[in-house]
mmCIF file of N, CA and C in Angstrom:
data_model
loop_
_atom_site.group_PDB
_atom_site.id
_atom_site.type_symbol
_atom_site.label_atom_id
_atom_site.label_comp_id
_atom_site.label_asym_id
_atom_site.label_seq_id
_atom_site.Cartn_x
_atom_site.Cartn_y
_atom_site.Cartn_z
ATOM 1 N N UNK A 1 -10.101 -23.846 7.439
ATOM 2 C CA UNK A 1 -9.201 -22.784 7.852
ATOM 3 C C UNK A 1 -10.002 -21.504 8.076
ATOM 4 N N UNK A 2 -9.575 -20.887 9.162
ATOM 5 C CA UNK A 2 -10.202 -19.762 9.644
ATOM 6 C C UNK A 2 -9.211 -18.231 9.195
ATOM 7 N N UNK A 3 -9.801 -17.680 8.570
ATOM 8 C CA UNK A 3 -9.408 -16.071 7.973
ATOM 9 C C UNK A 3 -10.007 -15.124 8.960
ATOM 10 N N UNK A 4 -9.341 -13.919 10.019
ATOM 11 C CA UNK A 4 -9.492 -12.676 10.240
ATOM 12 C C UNK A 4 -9.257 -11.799 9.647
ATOM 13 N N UNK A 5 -10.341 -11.115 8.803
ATOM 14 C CA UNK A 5 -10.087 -9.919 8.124
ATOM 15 C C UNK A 5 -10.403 -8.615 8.551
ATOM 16 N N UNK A 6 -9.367 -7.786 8.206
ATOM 17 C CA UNK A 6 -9.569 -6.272 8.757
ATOM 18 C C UNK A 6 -10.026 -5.595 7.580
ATOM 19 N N UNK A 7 -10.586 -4.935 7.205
ATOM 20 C CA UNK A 7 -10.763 -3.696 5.918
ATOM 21 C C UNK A 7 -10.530 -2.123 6.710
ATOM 22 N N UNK A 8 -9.858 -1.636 6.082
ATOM 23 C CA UNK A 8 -9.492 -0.275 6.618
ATOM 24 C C UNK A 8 -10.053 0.714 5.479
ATOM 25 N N UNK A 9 -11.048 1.452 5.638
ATOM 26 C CA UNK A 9 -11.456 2.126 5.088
ATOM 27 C C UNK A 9 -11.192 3.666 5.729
ATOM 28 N N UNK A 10 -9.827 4.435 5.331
ATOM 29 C CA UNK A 10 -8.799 5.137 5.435
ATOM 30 C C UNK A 10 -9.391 6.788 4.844
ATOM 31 N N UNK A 11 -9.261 7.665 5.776
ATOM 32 C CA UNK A 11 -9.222 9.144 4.731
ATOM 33 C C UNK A 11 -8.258 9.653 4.352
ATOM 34 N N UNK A 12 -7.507 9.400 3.188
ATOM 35 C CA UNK A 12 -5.937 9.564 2.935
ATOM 36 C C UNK A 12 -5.966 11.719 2.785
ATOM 37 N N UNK A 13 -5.077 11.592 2.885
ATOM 38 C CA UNK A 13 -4.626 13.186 2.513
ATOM 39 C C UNK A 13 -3.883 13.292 0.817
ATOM 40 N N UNK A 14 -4.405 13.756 0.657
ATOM 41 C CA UNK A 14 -3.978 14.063 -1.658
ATOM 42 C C UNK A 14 -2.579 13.988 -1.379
ATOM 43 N N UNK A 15 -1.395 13.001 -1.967
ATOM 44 C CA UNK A 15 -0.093 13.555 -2.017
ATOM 45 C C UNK A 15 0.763 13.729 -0.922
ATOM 46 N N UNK A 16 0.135 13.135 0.360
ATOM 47 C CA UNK A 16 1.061 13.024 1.391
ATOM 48 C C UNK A 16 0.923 11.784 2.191
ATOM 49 N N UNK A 17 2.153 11.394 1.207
ATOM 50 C CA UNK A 17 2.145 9.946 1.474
ATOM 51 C C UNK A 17 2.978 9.615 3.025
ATOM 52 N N UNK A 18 3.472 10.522 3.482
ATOM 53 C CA UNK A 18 3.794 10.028 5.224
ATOM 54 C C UNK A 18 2.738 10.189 5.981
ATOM 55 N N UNK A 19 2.071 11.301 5.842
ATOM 56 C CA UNK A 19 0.882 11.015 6.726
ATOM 57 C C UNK A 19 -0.073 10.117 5.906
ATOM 58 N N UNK A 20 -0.068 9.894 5.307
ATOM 59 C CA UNK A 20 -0.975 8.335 4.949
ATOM 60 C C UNK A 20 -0.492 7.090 5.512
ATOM 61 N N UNK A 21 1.034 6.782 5.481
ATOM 62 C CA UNK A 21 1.648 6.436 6.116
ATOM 63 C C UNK A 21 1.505 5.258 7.323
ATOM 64 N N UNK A 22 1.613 6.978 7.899
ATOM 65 C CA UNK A 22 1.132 6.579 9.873
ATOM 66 C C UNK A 22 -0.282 6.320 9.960
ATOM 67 N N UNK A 23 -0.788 6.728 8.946
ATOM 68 C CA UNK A 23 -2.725 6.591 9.097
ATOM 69 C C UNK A 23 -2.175 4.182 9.195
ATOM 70 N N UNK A 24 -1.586 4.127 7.718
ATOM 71 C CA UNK A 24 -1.646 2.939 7.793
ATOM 72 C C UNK A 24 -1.066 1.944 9.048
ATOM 73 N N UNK A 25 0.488 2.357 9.419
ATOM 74 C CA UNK A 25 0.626 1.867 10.364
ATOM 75 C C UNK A 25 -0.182 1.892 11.831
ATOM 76 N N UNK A 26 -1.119 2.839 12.056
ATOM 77 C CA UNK A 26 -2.029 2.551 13.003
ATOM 78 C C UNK A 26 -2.971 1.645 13.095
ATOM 79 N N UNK A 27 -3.406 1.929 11.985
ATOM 80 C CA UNK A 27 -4.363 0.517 11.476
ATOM 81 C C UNK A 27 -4.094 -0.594 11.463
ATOM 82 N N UNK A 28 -2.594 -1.054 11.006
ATOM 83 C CA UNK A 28 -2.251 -1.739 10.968
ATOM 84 C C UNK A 28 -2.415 -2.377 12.560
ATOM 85 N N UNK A 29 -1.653 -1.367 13.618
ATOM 86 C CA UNK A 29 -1.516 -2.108 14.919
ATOM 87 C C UNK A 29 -2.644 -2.247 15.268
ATOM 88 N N UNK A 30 -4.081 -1.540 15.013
ATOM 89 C CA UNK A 30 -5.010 -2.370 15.402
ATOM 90 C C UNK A 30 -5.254 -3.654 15.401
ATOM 91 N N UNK A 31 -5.633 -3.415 13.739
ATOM 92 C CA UNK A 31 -5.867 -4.871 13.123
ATOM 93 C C UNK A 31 -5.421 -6.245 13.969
ATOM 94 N N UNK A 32 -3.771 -5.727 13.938
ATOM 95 C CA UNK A 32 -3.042 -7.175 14.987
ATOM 96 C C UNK A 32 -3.616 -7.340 16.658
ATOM 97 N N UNK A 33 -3.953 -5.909 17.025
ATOM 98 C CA UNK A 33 -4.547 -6.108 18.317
ATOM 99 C C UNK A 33 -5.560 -7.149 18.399
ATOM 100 N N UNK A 34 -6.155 -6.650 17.377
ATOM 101 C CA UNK A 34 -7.796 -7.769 17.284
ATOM 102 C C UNK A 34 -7.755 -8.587 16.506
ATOM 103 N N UNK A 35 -6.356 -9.596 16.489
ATOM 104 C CA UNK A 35 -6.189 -10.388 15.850
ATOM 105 C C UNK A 35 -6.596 -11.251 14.325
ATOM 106 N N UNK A 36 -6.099 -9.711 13.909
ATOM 107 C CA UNK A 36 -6.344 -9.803 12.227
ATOM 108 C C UNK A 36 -5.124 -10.527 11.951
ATOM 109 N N UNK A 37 -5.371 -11.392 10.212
ATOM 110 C CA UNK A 37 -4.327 -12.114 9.755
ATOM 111 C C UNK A 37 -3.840 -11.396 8.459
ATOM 112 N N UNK A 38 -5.038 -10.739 8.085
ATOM 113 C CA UNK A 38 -4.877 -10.116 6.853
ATOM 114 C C UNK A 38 -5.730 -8.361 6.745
ATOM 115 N N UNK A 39 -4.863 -7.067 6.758
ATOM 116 C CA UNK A 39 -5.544 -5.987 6.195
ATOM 117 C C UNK A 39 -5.165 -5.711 5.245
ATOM 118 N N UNK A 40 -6.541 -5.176 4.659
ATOM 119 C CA UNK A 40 -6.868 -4.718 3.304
ATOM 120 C C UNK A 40 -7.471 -2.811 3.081
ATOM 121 N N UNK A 41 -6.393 -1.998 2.669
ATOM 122 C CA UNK A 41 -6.718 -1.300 2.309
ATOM 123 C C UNK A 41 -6.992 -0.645 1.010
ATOM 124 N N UNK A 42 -7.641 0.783 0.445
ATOM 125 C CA UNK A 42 -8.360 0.679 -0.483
ATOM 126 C C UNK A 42 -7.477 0.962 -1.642
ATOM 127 N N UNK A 43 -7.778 0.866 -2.843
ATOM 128 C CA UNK A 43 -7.056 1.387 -3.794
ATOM 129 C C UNK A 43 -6.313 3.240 -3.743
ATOM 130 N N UNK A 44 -5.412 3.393 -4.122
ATOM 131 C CA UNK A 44 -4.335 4.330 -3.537
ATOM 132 C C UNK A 44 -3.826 5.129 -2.448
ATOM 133 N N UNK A 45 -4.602 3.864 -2.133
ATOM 134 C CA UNK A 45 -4.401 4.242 -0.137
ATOM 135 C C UNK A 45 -3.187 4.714 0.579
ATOM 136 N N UNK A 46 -1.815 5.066 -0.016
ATOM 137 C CA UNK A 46 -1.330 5.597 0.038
ATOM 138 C C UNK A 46 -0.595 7.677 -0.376
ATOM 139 N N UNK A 47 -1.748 7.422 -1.004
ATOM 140 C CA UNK A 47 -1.213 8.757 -2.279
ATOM 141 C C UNK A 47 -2.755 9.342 -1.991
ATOM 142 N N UNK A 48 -3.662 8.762 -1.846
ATOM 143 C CA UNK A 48 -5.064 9.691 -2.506
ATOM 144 C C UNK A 48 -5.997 9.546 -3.393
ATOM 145 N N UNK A 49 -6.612 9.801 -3.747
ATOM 146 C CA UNK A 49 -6.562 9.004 -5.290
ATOM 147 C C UNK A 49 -6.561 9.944 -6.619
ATOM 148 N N UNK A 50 -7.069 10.590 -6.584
ATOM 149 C CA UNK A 50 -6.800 11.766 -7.419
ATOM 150 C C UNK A 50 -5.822 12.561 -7.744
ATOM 151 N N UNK A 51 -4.719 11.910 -8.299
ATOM 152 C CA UNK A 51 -3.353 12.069 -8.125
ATOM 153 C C UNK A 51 -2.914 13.274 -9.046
ATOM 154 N N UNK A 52 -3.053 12.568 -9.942
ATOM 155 C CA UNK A 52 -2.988 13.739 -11.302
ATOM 156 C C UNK A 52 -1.795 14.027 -11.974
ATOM 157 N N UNK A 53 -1.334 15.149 -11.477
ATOM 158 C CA UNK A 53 0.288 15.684 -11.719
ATOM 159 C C UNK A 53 0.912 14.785 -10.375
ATOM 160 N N UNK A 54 0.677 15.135 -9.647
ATOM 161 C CA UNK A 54 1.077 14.571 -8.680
ATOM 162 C C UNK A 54 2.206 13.100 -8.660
ATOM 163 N N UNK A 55 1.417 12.467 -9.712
ATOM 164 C CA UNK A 55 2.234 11.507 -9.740
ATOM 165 C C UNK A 55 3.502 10.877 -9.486
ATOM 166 N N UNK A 56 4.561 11.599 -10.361
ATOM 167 C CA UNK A 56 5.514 11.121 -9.774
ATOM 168 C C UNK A 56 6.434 11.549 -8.760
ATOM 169 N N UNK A 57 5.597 12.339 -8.402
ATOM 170 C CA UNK A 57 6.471 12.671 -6.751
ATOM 171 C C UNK A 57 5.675 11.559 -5.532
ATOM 172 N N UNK A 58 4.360 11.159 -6.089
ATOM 173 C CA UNK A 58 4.522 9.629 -4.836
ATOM 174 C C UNK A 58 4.478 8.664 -5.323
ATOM 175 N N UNK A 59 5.312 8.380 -6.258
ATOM 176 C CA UNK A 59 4.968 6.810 -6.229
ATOM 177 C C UNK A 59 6.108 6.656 -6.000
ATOM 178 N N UNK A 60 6.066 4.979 -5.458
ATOM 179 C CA UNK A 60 7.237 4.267 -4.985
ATOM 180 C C UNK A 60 7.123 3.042 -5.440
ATOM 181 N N UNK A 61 8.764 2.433 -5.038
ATOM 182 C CA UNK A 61 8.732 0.961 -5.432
ATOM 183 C C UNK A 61 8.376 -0.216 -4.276
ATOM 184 N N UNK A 62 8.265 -0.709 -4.489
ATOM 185 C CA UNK A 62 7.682 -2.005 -3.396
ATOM 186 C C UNK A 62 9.115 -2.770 -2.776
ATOM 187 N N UNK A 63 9.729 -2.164 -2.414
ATOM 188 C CA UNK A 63 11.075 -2.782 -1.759
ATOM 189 C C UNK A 63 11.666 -2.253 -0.490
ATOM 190 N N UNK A 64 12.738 -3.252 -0.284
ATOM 191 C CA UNK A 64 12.780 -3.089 1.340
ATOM 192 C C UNK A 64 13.973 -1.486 1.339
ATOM 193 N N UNK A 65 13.812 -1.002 0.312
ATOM 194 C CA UNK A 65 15.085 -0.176 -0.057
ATOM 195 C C UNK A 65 14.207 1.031 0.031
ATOM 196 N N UNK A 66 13.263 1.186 0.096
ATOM 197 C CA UNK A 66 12.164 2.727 -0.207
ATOM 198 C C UNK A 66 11.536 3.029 0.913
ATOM 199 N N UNK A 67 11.640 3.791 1.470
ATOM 200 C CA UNK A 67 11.668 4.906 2.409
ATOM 201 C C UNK A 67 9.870 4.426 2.759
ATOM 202 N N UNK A 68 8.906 4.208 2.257
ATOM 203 C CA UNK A 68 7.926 3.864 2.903
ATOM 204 C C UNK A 68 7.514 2.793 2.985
ATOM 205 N N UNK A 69 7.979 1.788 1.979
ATOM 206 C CA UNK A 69 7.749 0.320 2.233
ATOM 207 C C UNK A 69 8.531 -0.571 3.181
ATOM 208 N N UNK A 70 9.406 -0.179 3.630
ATOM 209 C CA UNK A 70 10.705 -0.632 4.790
ATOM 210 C C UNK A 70 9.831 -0.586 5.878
ATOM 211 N N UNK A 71 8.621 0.242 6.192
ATOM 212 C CA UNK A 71 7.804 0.284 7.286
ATOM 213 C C UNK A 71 6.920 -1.025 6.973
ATOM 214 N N UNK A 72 6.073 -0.898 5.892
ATOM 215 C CA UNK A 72 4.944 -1.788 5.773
ATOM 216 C C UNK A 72 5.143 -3.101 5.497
ATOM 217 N N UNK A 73 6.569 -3.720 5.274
ATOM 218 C CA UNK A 73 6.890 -4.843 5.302
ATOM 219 C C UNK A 73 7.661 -5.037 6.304
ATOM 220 N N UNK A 74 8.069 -4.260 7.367
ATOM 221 C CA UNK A 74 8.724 -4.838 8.827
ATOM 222 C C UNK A 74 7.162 -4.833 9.432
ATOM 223 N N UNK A 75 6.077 -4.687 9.340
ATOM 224 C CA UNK A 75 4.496 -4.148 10.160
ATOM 225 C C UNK A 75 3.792 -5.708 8.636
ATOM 226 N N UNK A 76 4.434 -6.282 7.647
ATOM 227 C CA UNK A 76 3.867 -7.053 7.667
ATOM 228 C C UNK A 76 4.406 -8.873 8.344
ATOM 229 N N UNK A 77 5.167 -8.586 8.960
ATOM 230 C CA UNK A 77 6.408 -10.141 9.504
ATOM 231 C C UNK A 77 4.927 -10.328 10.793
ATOM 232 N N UNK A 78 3.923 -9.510 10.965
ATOM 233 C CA UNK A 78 3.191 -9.708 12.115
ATOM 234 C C UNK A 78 1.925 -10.256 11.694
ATOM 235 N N UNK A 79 1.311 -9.554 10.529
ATOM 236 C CA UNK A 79 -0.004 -9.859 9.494
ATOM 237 C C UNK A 79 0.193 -9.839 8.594
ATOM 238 N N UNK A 80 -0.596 -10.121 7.124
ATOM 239 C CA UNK A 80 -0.591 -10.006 5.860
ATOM 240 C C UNK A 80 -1.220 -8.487 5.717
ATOM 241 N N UNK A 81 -0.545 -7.884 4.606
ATOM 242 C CA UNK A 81 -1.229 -6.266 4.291
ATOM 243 C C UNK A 81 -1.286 -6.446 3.194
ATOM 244 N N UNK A 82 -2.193 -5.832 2.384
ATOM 245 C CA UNK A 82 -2.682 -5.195 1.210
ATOM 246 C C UNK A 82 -2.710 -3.900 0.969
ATOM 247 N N UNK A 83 -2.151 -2.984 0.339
ATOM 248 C CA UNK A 83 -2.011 -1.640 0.444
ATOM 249 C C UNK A 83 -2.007 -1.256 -1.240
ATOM 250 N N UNK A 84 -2.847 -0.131 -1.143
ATOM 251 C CA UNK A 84 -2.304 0.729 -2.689
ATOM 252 C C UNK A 84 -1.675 1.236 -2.582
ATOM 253 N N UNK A 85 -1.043 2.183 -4.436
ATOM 254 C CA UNK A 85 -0.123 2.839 -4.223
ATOM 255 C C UNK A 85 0.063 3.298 -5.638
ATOM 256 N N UNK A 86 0.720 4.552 -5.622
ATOM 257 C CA UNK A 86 1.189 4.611 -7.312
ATOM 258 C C UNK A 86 2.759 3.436 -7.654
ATOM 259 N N UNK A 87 2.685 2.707 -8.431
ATOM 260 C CA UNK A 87 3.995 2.089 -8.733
ATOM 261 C C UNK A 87 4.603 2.574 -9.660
ATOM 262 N N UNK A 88 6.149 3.014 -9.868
ATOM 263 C CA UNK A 88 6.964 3.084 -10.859
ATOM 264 C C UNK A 88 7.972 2.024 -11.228
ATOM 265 N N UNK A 89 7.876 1.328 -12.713
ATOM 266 C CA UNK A 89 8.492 0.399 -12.975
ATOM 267 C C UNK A 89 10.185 0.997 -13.694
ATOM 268 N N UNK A 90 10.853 0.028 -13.771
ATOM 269 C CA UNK A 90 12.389 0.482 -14.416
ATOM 270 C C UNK A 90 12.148 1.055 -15.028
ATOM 271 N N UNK A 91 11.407 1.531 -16.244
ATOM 272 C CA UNK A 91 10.967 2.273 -17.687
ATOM 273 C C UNK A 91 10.563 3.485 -16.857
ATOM 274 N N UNK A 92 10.225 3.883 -15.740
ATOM 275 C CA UNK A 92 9.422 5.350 -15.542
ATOM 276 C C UNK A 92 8.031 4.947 -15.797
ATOM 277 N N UNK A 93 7.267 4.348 -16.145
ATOM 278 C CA UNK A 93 6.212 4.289 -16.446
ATOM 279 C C UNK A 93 5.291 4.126 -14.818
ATOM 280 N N UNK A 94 3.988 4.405 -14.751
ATOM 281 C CA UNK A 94 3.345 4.850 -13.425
ATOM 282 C C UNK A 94 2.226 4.064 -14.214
ATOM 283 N N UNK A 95 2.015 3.072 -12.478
ATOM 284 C CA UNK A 95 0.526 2.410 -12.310
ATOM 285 C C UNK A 95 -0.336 2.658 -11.100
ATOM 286 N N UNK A 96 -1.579 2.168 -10.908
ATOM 287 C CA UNK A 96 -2.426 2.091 -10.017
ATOM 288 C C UNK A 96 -2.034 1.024 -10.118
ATOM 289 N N UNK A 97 -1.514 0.807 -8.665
ATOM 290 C CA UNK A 97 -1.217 -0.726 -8.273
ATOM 291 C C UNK A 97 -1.966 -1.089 -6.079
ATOM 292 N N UNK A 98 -1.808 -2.373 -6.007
ATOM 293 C CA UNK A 98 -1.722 -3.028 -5.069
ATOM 294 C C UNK A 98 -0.700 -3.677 -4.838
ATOM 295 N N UNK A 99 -0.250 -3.895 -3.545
ATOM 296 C CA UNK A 99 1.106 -4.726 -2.967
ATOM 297 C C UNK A 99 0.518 -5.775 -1.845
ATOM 298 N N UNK A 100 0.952 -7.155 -2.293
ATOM 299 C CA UNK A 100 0.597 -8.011 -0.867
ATOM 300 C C UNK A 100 1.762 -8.387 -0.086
ATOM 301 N N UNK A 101 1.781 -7.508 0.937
ATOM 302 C CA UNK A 101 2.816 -8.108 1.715
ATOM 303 C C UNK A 101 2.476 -8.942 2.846
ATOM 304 N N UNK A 102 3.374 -10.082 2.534
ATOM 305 C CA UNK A 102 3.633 -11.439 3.960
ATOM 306 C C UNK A 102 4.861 -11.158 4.578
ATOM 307 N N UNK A 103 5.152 -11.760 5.740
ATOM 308 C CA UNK A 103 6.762 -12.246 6.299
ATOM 309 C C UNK A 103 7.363 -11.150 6.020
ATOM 310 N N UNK A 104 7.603 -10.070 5.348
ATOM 311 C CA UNK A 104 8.564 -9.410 5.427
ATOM 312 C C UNK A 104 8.846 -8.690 4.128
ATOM 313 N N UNK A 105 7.960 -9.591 3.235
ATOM 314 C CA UNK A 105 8.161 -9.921 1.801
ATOM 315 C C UNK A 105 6.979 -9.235 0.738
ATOM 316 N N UNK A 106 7.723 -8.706 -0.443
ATOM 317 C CA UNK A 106 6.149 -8.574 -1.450
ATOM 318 C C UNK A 106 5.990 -9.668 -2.423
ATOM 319 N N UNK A 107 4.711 -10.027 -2.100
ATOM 320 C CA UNK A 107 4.719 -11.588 -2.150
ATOM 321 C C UNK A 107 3.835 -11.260 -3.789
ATOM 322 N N UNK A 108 3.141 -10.114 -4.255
ATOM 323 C CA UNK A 108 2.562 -10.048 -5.375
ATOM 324 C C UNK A 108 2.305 -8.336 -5.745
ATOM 325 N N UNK A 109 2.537 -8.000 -6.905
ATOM 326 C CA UNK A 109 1.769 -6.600 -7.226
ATOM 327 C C UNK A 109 1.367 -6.881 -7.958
ATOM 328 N N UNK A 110 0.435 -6.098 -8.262
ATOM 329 C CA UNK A 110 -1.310 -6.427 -9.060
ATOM 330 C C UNK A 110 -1.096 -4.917 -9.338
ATOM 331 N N UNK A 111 -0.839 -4.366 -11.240
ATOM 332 C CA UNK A 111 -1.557 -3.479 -12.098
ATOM 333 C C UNK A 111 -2.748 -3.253 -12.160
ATOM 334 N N UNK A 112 -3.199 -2.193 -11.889
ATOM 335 C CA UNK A 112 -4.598 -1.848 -12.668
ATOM 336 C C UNK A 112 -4.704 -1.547 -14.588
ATOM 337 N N UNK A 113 -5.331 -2.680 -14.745
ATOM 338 C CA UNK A 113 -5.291 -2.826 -16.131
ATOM 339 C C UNK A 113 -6.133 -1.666 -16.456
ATOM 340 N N UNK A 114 -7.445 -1.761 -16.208
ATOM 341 C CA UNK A 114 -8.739 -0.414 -16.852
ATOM 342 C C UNK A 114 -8.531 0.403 -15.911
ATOM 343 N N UNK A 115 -8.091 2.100 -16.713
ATOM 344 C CA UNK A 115 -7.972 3.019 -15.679
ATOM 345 C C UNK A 115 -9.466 3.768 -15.787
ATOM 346 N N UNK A 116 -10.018 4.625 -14.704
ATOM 347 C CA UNK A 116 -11.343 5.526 -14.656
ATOM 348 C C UNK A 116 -10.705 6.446 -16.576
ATOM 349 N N UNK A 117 -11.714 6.227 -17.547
ATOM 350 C CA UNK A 117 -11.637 6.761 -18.449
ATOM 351 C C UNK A 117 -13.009 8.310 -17.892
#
């Protein structure tokens, strides 16, 4: 089996997660131009990474119900994406996470267990 991989190595903006956004969905339509199956972007490739306070004003949940993932899972029914992000679980609690989206779907999120001490 043959894998096309894209890596998007992204200059996010601190905390503005729409224009990170559109950074991704561009990439994204590359990727499919040049017949990628799977992009991979970097850890908090949505937010920045140096979040800080910041926190919980970007993080989001990984569902088709949240205002920025409704994009990246209708932009994944074409390729597989990998995207960071801050996650907030039912409890309020905030991770460094990854999302794999397939079909339409989040098919896995992945915690960052060891944070930068």
């Amino acid at each position: 089996m043959r894998l096309n991989l894209a890596l998007a190595q992204i200059a996010t903006r601190l905390g503005d997660v729409e224009s990170n956004l559109e950074k991704h969905l561009n990439y994204i339509k590359q990727a499919k131009e040049q017949k990628a199956d799977l992009v991979v972007f970097p850890e908090l490739s949505l937010t920045g990474y140096v979040v800080q306070d910041l926190v919980a004003t970007v993080a989001h949940r990984p569902t088709e119900d949240d205002p920025v993932f409704k994009h990246l899972l209708e932009a994944s029914r074409d390729l597989d994406i990998v995207v960071g992000f801050v996650d907030e679980d039912m409890r309020h609690r905030f991770f460094i996470a990854s999302a794999y989206l397939s079909g339409g779907k989040v098919l896995h999120v992945h915690h960052k267990v060891y944070l930068p001490t």
